[in-house]
Amino acid sequence: MSIPSVCKQYVLPKTGSIDNLIITETPVPQPKAGEILLKAHAVSVQFRDLMVINNTYPTGSIPNLVPCSDVAGEIVALGPGVTDFKIGDRVSPSFVDTLHGDVITTDVKASALGAPVHGTLTEYRTYPTHRLVRIPDHLSYEEASTLPCAAVTAYNALMGGFSPLKAGDSILVLGTGGVSTFALQIGVASGASVIVTSSSDEKLQVAKRLGAAHVINYKTTPAWEEEVMKLTNGRGVDQVVEVGGEATLGKSIASVRMGGSVTVMGGLAGAPGQAPVSIIPSAIFKSLKLRGIYVGSVEQFKNLGRLMAANPEVTRPVIDKVFPFEQAKEAFKRQSSQAQVGKIVIKVN
């Protein structure tokens, strides 16, 4: 394969608006020792990317940031000393560079693609081999590009906590975005009974097709925590995948069983300061496990791939829409609308 001397990438000269993104040209980098050069085929969009663009993400940004954290592509060149990968391998880099266990440090956060370091919305980029995970054979590049952040986060939420999910468990998943849809699919593949909430009956029908045992429209059923208790015969679910944040945390705690787990990884439903103090005695009384997570490790990414390969029909990523590279701004605007079910993908030239 002929490798060009320059490639196209998106940069963000100034935060505050999706329209500030521009396409520039940059030299194609040469892989150093222990690195590979990746030709990107697809990049997926996260809610986090919007926060970075709008300057609301806690780590901030850097000048002319290359956005996005998730990419799938093929290796087109090897740096000196690389023996565990070969040219032509289909791979995806992990969200962070240094998380190999379950310990979050400032170094881990400092390595996150798409903020605070340059991200993946570029045609060519180098990555260290210890960051790479092979793509399951049955997935397309577009499908595989959705895994590093959303899918690994969902896997960590369900499998990496105090009580890893097992067959026969019940889980509550809030919403139908990227993390939530993957949590539903991982739950179904693991033999769990999954309850999904959404404000859209159309999205809930998609959840049913993906294997949800029960669905709840929280607009027409505002006391959805009571409905969860009814559906579990007053017991509550074993785990809650909590992406709503402070505005929904109290209801999530009310939905979980005694000794159950609530894993928090988002704040889509409300701003800080909205969580009622009353959740504290509820959490204590239920002896529940409340856990915040920051994506997941390289090993969890590999384990996710094994789970997907073993359950290809029920874990195939749900893609809402694919945009061409030149229309990346439209992909971010689609993400901002929150009208999607599943993931939004940018196809790289």
PDB file of N, CA and C in Angstrom, residues 36-42 72-77 122-126:
ATOM      1  N   ILE A  36       3.017   1.722  15.653  1.00  0.00           N
ATOM      2  CA  ILE A  36       2.553   1.388  14.301  1.00  0.00           C
ATOM      3  C   ILE A  36       1.900   2.634  13.703  1.00  0.00           C
ATOM      4  N   LEU A  37       1.804   2.645  12.390  1.00  0.00           N
ATOM      5  CA  LEU A  37       1.044   3.693  11.703  1.00  0.00           C
ATOM      6  C   LEU A  37      -0.299   3.112  11.314  1.00  0.00           C
ATOM      7  N   LEU A  38      -1.373   3.764  11.743  1.00  0.00           N
ATOM      8  CA  LEU A  38      -2.731   3.293  11.483  1.00  0.00           C
ATOM      9  C   LEU A  38      -3.388   4.144  10.411  1.00  0.00           C
ATOM     10  N   LYS A  39      -3.903   3.486   9.384  1.00  0.00           N
ATOM     11  CA  LYS A  39      -4.765   4.149   8.410  1.00  0.00           C
ATOM     12  C   LYS A  39      -6.190   4.029   8.924  1.00  0.00           C
ATOM     13  N   ALA A  40      -6.786   5.146   9.283  1.00  0.00           N
ATOM     14  CA  ALA A  40      -8.142   5.131   9.849  1.00  0.00           C
ATOM     15  C   ALA A  40      -9.166   4.811   8.763  1.00  0.00           C
ATOM     16  N   HIS A  41     -10.138   3.975   9.113  1.00  0.00           N
ATOM     17  CA  HIS A  41     -11.257   3.687   8.218  1.00  0.00           C
ATOM     18  C   HIS A  41     -12.565   4.257   8.760  1.00  0.00           C
ATOM     19  N   ALA A  42     -12.703   4.339  10.088  1.00  0.00           N
ATOM     20  CA  ALA A  42     -13.945   4.860  10.669  1.00  0.00           C
ATOM     21  C   ALA A  42     -13.654   5.410  12.054  1.00  0.00           C
ATOM     22  N   ALA A  72     -11.185   2.847  14.205  1.00  0.00           N
ATOM     23  CA  ALA A  72     -10.815   1.504  13.762  1.00  0.00           C
ATOM     24  C   ALA A  72     -10.139   1.635  12.406  1.00  0.00           C
ATOM     25  N   GLY A  73      -9.078   0.861  12.203  1.00  0.00           N
ATOM     26  CA  GLY A  73      -8.359   0.962  10.946  1.00  0.00           C
ATOM     27  C   GLY A  73      -7.411  -0.200  10.745  1.00  0.00           C
ATOM     28  N   GLU A  74      -6.522  -0.041   9.775  1.00  0.00           N
ATOM     29  CA  GLU A  74      -5.563  -1.098   9.480  1.00  0.00           C
ATOM     30  C   GLU A  74      -4.141  -0.568   9.634  1.00  0.00           C
ATOM     31  N   ILE A  75      -3.264  -1.455  10.065  1.00  0.00           N
ATOM     32  CA  ILE A  75      -1.859  -1.114  10.221  1.00  0.00           C
ATOM     33  C   ILE A  75      -1.202  -1.078   8.841  1.00  0.00           C
ATOM     34  N   VAL A  76      -0.536   0.044   8.534  1.00  0.00           N
ATOM     35  CA  VAL A  76       0.104   0.185   7.218  1.00  0.00           C
ATOM     36  C   VAL A  76       1.616   0.336   7.323  1.00  0.00           C
ATOM     37  N   ALA A  77       2.148   0.510   8.534  1.00  0.00           N
ATOM     38  CA  ALA A  77       3.604   0.575   8.710  1.00  0.00           C
ATOM     39  C   ALA A  77       3.937   0.215  10.147  1.00  0.00           C
ATOM     40  N   THR A 122      -8.464  11.834  12.049  1.00  0.00           N
ATOM     41  CA  THR A 122      -7.391  12.080  11.090  1.00  0.00           C
ATOM     42  C   THR A 122      -7.211  10.826  10.250  1.00  0.00           C
ATOM     43  N   GLU A 123      -6.699  10.992   9.042  1.00  0.00           N
ATOM     44  CA  GLU A 123      -6.585   9.842   8.142  1.00  0.00           C
ATOM     45  C   GLU A 123      -5.486   8.867   8.566  1.00  0.00           C
ATOM     46  N   TYR A 124      -4.392   9.389   9.128  1.00  0.00           N
ATOM     47  CA  TYR A 124      -3.276   8.550   9.574  1.00  0.00           C
ATOM     48  C   TYR A 124      -2.789   9.040  10.930  1.00  0.00           C
ATOM     49  N   ARG A 125      -2.434   8.086  11.802  1.00  0.00           N
ATOM     50  CA  ARG A 125      -1.900   8.450  13.123  1.00  0.00           C
ATOM     51  C   ARG A 125      -1.092   7.275  13.658  1.00  0.00           C
ATOM     52  N   THR A 126      -0.061   7.568  14.443  1.00  0.00           N
ATOM     53  CA  THR A 126       0.719   6.507  15.081  1.00  0.00           C
ATOM     54  C   THR A 126       0.170   6.217  16.477  1.00  0.00           C
TER      55      THR A 126
END
